[in-house]
Short mmCIF file of C-alpha atoms in Angstrom, two decimals:
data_model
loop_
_atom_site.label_atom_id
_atom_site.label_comp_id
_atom_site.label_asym_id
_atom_site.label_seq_id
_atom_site.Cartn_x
_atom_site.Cartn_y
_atom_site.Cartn_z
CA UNK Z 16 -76.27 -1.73 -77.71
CA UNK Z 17 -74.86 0.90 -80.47
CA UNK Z 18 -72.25 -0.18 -82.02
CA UNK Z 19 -69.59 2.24 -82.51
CA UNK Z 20 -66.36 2.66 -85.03
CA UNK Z 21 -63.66 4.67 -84.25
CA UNK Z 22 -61.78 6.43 -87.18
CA UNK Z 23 -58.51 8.35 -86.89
CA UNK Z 24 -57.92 10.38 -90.35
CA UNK Z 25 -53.77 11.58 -90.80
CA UNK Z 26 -55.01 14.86 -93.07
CA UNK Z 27 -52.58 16.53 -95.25
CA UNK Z 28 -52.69 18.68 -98.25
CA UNK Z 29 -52.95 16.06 -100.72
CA UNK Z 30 -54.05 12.76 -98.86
CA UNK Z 31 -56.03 11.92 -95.79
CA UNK Z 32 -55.26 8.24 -94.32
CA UNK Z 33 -57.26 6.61 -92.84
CA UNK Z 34 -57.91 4.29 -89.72
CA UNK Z 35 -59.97 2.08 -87.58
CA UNK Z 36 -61.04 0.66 -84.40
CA UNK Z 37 -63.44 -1.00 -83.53
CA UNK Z 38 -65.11 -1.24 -79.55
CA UNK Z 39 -63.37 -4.20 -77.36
CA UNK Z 40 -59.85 -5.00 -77.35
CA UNK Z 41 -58.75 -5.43 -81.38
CA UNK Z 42 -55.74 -3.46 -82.61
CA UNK Z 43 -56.75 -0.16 -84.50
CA UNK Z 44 -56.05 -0.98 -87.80
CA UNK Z 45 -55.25 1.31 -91.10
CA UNK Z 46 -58.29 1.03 -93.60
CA UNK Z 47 -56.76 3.51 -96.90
CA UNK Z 48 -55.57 6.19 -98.13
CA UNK Z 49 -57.73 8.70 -100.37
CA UNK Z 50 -57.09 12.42 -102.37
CA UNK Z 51 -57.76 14.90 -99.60
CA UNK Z 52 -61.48 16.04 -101.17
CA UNK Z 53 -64.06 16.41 -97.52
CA UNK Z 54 -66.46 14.49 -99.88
CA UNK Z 55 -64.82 11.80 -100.74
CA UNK Z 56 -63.82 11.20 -96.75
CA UNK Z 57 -67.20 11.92 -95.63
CA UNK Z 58 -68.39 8.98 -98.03
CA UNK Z 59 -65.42 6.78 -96.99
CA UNK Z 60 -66.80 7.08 -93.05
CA UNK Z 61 -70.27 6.26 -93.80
CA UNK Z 62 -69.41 3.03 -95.79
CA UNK Z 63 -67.61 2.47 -92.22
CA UNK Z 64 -70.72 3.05 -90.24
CA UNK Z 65 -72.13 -0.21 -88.93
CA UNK Z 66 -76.12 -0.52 -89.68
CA UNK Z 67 -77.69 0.88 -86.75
CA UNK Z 68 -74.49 2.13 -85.20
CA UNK Z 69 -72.03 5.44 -85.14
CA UNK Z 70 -68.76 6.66 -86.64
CA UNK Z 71 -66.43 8.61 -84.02
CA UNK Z 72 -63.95 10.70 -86.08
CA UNK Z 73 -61.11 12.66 -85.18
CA UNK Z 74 -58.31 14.31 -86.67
CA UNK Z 75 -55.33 16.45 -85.55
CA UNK Z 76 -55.39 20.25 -85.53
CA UNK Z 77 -53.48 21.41 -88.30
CA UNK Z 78 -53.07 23.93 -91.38
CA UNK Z 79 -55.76 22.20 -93.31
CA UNK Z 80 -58.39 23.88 -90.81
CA UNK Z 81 -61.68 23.06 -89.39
CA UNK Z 82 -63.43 22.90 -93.31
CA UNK Z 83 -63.62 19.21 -92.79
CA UNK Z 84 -64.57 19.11 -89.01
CA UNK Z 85 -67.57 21.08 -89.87
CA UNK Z 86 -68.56 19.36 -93.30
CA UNK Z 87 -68.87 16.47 -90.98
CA UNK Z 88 -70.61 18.02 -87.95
CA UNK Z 89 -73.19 19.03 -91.19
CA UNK Z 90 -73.65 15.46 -91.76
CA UNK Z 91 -74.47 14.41 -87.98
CA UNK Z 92 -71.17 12.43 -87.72
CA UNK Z 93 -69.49 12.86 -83.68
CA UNK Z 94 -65.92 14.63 -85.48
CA UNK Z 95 -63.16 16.03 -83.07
CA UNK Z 96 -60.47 17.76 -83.56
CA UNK Z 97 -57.44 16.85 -81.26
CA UNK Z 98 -53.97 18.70 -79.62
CA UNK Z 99 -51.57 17.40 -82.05
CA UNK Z 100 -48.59 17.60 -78.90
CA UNK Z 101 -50.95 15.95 -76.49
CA UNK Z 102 -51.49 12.79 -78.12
CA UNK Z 103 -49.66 10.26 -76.52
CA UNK Z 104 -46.41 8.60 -77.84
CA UNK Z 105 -45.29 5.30 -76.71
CA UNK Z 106 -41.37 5.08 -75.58
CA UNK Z 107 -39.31 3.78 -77.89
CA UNK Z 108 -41.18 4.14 -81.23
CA UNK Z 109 -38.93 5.87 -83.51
CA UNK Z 110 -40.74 5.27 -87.05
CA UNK Z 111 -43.45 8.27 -88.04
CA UNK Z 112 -45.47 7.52 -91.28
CA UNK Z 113 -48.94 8.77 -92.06
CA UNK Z 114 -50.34 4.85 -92.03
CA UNK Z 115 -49.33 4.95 -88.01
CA UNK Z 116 -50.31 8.52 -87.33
CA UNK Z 117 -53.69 7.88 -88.46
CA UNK Z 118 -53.70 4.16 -86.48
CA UNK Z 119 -52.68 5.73 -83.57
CA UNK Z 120 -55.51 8.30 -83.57
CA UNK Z 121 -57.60 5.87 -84.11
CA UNK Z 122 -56.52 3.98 -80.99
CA UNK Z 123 -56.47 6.66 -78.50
CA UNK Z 124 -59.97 7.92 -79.83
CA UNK Z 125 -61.53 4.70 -78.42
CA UNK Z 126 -59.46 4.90 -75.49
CA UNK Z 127 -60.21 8.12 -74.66
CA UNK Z 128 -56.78 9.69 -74.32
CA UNK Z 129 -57.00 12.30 -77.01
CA UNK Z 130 -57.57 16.13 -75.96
CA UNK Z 131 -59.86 18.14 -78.00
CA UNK Z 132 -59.83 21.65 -78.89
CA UNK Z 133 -61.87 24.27 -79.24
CA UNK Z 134 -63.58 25.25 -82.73
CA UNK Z 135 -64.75 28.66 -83.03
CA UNK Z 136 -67.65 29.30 -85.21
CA UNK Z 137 -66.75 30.97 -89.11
CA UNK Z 138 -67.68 34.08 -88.00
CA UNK Z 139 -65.49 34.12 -84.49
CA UNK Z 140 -62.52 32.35 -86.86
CA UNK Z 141 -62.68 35.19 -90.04
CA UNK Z 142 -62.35 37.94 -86.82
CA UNK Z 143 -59.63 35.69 -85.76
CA UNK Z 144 -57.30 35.47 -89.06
CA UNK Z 145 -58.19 39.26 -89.18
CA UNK Z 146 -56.75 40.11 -85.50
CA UNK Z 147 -54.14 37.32 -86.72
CA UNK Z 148 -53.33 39.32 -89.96
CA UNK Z 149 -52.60 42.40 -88.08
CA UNK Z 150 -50.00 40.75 -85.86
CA UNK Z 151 -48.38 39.44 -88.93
CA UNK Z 152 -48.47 42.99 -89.90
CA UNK Z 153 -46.78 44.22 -87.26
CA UNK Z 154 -43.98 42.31 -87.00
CA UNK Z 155 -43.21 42.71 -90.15
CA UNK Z 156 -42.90 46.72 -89.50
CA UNK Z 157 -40.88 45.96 -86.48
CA UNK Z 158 -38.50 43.86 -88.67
CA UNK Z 159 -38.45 46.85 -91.21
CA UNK Z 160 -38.12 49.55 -88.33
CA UNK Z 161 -35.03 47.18 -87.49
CA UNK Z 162 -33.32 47.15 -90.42
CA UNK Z 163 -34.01 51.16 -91.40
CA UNK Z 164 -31.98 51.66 -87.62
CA UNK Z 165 -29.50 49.69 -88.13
CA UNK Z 166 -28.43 51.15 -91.68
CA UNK Z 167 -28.54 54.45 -89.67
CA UNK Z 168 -26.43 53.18 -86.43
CA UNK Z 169 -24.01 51.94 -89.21
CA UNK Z 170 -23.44 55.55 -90.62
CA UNK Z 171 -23.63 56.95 -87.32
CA UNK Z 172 -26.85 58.90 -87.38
CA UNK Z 173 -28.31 59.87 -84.27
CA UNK Z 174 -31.36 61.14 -83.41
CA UNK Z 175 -32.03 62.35 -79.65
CA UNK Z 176 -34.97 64.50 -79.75
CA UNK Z 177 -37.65 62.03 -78.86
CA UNK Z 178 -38.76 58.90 -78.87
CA UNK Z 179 -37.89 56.99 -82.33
CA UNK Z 180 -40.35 56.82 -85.32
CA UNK Z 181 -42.71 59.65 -84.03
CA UNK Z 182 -43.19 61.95 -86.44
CA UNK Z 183 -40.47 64.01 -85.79
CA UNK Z 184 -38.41 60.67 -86.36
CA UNK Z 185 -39.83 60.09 -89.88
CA UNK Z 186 -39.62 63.69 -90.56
CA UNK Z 187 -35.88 63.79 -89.62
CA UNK Z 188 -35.25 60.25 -91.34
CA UNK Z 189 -36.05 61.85 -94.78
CA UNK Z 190 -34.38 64.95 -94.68
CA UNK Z 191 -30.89 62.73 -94.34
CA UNK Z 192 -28.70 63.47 -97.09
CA UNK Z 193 -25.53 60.75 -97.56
CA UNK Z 194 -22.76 61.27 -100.08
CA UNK Z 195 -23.01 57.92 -101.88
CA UNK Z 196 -26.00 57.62 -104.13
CA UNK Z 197 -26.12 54.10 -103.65
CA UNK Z 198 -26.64 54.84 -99.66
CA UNK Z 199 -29.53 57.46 -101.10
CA UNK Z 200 -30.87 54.78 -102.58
CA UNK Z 201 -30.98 52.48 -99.94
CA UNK Z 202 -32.65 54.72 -97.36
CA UNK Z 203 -34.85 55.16 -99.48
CA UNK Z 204 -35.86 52.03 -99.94
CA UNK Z 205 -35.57 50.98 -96.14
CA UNK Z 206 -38.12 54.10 -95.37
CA UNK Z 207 -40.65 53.22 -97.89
CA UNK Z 208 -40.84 49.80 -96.68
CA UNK Z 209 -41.39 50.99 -93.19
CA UNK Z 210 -44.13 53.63 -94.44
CA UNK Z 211 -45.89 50.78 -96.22
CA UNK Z 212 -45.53 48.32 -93.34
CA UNK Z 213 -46.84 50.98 -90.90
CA UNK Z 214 -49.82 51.67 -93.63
CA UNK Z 215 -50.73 48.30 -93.29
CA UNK Z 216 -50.73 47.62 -89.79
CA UNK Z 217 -53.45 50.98 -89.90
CA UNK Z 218 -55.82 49.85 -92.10
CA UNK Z 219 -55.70 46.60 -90.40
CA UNK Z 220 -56.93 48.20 -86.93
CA UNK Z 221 -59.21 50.39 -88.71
CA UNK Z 222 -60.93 46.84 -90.14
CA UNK Z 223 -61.09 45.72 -87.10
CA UNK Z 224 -62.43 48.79 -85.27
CA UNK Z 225 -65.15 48.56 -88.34
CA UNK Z 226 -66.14 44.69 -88.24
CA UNK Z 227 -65.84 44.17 -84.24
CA UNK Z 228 -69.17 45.91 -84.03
CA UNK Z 229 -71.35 43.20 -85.80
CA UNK Z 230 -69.53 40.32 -84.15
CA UNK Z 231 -70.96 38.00 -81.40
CA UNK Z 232 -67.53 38.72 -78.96
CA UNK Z 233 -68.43 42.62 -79.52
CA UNK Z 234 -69.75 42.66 -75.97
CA UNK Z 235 -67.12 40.74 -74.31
CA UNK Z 236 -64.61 42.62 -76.68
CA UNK Z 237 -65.95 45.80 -75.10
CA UNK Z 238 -66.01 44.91 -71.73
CA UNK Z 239 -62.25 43.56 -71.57
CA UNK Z 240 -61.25 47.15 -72.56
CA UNK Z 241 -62.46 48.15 -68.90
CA UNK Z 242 -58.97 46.71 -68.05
CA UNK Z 243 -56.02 48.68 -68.03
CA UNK Z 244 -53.70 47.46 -70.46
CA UNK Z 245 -56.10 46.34 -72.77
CA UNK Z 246 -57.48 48.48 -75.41
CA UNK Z 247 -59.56 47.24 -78.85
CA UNK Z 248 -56.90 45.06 -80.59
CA UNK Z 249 -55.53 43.28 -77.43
CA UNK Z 250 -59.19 42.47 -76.25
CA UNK Z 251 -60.06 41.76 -79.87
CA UNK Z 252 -57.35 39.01 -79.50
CA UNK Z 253 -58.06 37.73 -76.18
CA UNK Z 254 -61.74 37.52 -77.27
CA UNK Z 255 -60.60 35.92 -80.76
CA UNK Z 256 -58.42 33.31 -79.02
CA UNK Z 257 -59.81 32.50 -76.10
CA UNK Z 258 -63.35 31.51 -77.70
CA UNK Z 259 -66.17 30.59 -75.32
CA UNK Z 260 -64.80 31.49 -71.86
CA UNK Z 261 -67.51 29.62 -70.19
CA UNK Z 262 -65.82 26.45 -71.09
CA UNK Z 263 -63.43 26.44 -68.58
CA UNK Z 264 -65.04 26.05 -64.96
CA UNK Z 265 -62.79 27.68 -63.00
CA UNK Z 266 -59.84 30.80 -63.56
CA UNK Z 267 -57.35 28.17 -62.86
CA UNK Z 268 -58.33 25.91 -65.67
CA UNK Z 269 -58.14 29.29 -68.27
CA UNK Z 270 -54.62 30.17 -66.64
CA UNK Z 271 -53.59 26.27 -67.32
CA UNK Z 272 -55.06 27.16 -70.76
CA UNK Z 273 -52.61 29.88 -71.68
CA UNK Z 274 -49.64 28.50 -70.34
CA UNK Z 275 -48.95 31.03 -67.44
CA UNK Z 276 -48.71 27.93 -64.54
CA UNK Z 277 -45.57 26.99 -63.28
CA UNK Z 278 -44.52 23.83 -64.38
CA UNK Z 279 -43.96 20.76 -61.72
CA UNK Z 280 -41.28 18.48 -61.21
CA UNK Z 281 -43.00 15.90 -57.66
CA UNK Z 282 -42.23 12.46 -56.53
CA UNK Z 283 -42.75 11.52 -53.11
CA UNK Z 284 -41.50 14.08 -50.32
CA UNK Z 285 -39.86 16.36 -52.90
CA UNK Z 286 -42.00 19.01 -54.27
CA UNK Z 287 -40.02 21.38 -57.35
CA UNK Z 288 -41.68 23.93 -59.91
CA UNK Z 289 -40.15 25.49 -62.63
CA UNK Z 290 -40.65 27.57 -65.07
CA UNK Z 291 -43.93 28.22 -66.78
CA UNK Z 292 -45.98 25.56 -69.20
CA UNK Z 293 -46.01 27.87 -72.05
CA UNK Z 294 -49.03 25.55 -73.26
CA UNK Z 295 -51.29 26.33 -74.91
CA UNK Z 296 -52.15 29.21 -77.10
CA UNK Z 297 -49.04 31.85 -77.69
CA UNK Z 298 -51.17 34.52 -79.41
CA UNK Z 299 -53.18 35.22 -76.06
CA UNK Z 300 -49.62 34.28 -73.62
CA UNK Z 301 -48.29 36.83 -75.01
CA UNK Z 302 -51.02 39.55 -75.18
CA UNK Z 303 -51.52 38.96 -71.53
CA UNK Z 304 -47.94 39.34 -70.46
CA UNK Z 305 -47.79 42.64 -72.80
CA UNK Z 306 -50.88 43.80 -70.77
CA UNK Z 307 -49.48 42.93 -67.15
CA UNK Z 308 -46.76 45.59 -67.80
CA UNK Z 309 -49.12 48.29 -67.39
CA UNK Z 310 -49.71 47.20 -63.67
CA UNK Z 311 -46.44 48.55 -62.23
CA UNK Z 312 -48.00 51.42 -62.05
CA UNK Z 313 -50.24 53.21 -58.89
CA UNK Z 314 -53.65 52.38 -59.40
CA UNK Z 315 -55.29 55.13 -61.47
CA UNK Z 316 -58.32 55.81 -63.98
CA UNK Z 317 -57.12 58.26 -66.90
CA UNK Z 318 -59.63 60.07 -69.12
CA UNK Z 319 -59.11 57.27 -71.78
CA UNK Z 320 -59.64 54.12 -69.39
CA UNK Z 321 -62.72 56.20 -67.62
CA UNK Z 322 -63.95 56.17 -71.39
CA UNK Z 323 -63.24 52.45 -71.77
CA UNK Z 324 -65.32 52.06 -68.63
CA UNK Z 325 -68.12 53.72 -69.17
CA UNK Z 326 -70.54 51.82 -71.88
CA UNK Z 327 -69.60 48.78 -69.62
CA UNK Z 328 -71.76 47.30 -66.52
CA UNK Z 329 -71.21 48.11 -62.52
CA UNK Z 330 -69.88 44.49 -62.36
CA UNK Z 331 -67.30 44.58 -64.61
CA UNK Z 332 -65.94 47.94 -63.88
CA UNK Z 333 -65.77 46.58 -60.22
CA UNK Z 334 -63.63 43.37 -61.43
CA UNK Z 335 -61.29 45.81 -63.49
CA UNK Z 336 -61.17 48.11 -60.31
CA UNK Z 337 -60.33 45.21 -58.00
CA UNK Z 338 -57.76 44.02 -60.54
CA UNK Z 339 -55.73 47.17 -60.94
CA UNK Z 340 -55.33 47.48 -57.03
CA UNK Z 341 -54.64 43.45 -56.66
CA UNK Z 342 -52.06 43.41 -59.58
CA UNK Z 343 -50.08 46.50 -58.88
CA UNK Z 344 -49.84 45.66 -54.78
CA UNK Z 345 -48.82 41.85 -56.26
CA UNK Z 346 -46.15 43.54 -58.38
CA UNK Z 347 -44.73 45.83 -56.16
CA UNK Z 348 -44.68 42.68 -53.60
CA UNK Z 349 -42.62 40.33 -55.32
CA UNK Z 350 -40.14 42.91 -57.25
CA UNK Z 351 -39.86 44.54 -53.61
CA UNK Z 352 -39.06 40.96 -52.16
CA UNK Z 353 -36.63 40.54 -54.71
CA UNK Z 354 -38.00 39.32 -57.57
CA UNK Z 355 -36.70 39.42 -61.00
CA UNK Z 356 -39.36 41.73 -63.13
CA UNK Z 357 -39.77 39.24 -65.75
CA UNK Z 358 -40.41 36.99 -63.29
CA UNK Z 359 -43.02 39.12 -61.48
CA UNK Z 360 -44.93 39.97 -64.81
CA UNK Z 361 -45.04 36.54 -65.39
CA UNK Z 362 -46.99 36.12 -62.07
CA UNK Z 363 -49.01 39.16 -62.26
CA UNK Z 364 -50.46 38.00 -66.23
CA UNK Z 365 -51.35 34.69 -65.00
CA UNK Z 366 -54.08 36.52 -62.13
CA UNK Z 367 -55.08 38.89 -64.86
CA UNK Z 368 -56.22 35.75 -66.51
CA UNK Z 369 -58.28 35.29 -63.52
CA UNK Z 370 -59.71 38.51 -63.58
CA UNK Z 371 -60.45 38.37 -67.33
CA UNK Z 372 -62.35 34.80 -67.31
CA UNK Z 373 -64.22 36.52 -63.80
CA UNK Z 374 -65.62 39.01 -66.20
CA UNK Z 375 -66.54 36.82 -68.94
CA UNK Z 376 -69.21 34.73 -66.20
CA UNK Z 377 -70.81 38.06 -65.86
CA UNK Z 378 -74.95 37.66 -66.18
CA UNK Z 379 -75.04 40.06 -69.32
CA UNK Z 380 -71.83 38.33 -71.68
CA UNK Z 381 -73.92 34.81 -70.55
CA UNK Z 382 -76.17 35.62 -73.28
CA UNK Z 383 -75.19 32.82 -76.48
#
C-alpha cells in the first residue's frame, strides 16, 4: 500500500509552520517553522515524502493567496486549500498559536473533516480582483457622495429637482456660493473627491467591458445578462465568484453556497428555522439580493433586456423568461400574504440562484 503523510502548513506573511500526520491513529504532530518563501516549503514537503509514497497538503484560505497552492499543484503534490470557519474546533480549547493551527490542519486533513474551496484559474482570479476593484471603487464614491450631502444638509441646501447626483445635481452642486471661504474651500474639496471617485468607478467598468471579451466566463457572462436585473458588471461578478457552476450538482447545493438558506434550529419533534446562513461568499449574496429587487415588477422585456437577450440561445432566454414570471408571482405572493419585503427579496434571490446555476448546465456554456 502507498503510504501517505499528511501536512497542515499555518501560512502567514513571514512564516509558514508546519505539521504532520501520519496514516493510523498517532497524534499529528508539529515538524518546524520556516521564512514564508513557496520554495523553501515545497522542499520542506518532499524531504517529508516517504520513498514510494505521497504528501497531502493543505492550508487555510487566506490573504497570502493561491501562489503557493499552485506552485505545488506544478510539482504533482495533492495541495488543498480549506474554509478557514469550517474547520472544526474542539470545546473548550482556548489557546490559538500558529504551532496548533498548523497541527490541527494536519489532523483533520487525515481525518477528512476539512472543506475545500474552490480555486479559480489566474486568468478567472485577475477578472476577479478587477470586478473586485470596482466594488472597492464604488463604495468609496458612495462614502464620498455621503459626506459631500451631509456638508450640504448641514448648511441647509436643498435640491428638489431630480434625483441626486444626476447631472443637474453636479451642475447645481458647483454653482453654490457660501459666505465663509473656508466652507468654499471645503465644497470644493468634498466635490472633487466625488468627481474623482465617480472617474474611477468609470474606467473601471470600461476595463471590464474591454477584458470580459477574451475571458473563458465571456459566454456565461453574456448569457446571465438575459436576466433582468443583471447587466455586465453584476454577471461579471456572479461569473467571477461563483467559478465553475458545474461543481455543484444540484440549485440547492449553489443556494447553500451563497448563503441564501434559512438556517435550522431541529431536535426531535421540534422543527425551527431562522434566519438565513449568510455562508459563504458575500460578494455574490449580495449581488443576487441587489438583482431580486428588480422582480417586483410585472413581467416585461424592455428594448435594453430584448438586447441582452438576443446574442443568447432559445434555452436560456426560456430560463430567464420562466424566471421573471416565477419571481415576480413569488414576490407579489408572500408581500401580499404579509410578508416583510426584505424578507420576501430574501426568498425571491435565493430561486434566482436556481435559475442562474439552471442556465449555467446549458449544452453550449458545458464547453471547458
Amino acid at each position: 500500500m502507498t503510504k501517505v503523510v499528511y501536512v497542515g502548513l499555518d501560512v502567514h506573511k513571514e512564516t509558514i509552520t508546519i505539521a504532520t500526520a501520519n496514516e493510523g491513529r498517532e497524534p499529528a504532530r508539529e515538524f518546524k517553522t520556516i521564512l514564508s518563501d513557496d520554495a523553501r516549503a515545497l522542499k520542506v514537503v518532499r524531504l517529508l515524502t516517504p520513498k514510494g509514497g505521497k504528501a497531502v497538503v493543505c492550508y487555510e484560505a487566506g490573504p497570502t493567496g493561491y501562489g503557493l497552492y499552485r506552485r505545488f499543484r506544478e510539482a504533482d503534490i495533492d495541495c488543498r486549500v480549506v474554509a478557514p470557519s469550517l474547520v472544526p474546533i474542539k470545546a473548550g480549547h482556548r489557546v490559538k498559536t500558529d504551532r496548533r493551527d498548523a497541527v490541527r490542519l494536519a489532523h483533520f486533513l487525515r481525518s477528512g473533516d476539512l472543506t475545500d474551496v474552490y480555486v479559480p484559474d489566474e486568468a478567472d482570479e485577475a477578472l476577479r480582483d478587477l470586478e473586485r476593484a470596482r466594488d472597492d471603487a464604488k463604495r468609496a464614491e458612495r462614502t464620498a457622495r455621503h459626506q459631500l450631502g451631509k456638508f450640504l444638509l448641514r448648511h441647509a441646501q436643498h435640491f428638489s429637482e431630480t434625483r441626486n447626483w444626476t447631472v443637474r445635481h453636479m451642475e447645481w452642486i458647483r454653482r453654490l456660493k457660501f459666505e465663509h471661504m473656508a466652507h468654499q474651500r471645503v465644497l470644493k474639496d468634498y466635490l472633487k473627491t466625488v468627481e474623482d471617485a465617480t472617474e474611477r468607478v468609470d474606467y473601471l467598468t470600461d476595463d471590464i467591458k474591454e477584458l470580459v471579451e477574451s475571458s473563458a466566463l465571456a459566454p456565461l457572462i453574456k448569457a446571465l445578462q438575459a436576466f433582468r436585473g443583471i447587466a455586465l458588471v453584476s454577471s461579471t461578478t456572479i461569473a467571477c465568484e461563483a467559478g465553475d457552476l458545474r461543481r455543484f450538482a444540484t440549485a440547492g447545493q449553489f443556494m447553500s453556497y451563497v448563503g441564501l438558506v434559512p438556517s435550522e434550529s431541529s431536535s426531535g419533534e421540534r422543527r425551527r428555522q431562522g434566519s438565513i446562513t449568510r455562508a459563504g461568499n458575500s460578494h455574490l449574496r449580495r449581488i443576487l439580493v441587489e438583482a431580486a429587487w428588480h422582480y417586483r415588477h410585472l413581467p416585461a422585456m424592455s428594448k435594453e433586456l430584448r438586447r441582452r437577450n438576443k446574442p443568447v440561445s432559445d434555452g436560456v432566454r426560456q430560463i430567464a423568461w420562466k424566471a421573471q414570471k416565477r419571481l415576480h408571482r413569488r414576490m407579489y405572493h408572500l408581500i401580499h400574504n404579509g410578508k416583510n419585503k426584505k424578507t420576501a427579496v430574501i426568498a425571491v434571490a435565493r430561486e434566482l440562484a436556481g435559475f442562474i446555476w439552471a442556465v449555467a448546465q446549458e449544452p453550449e456554456l458545458l464547453a471547458p
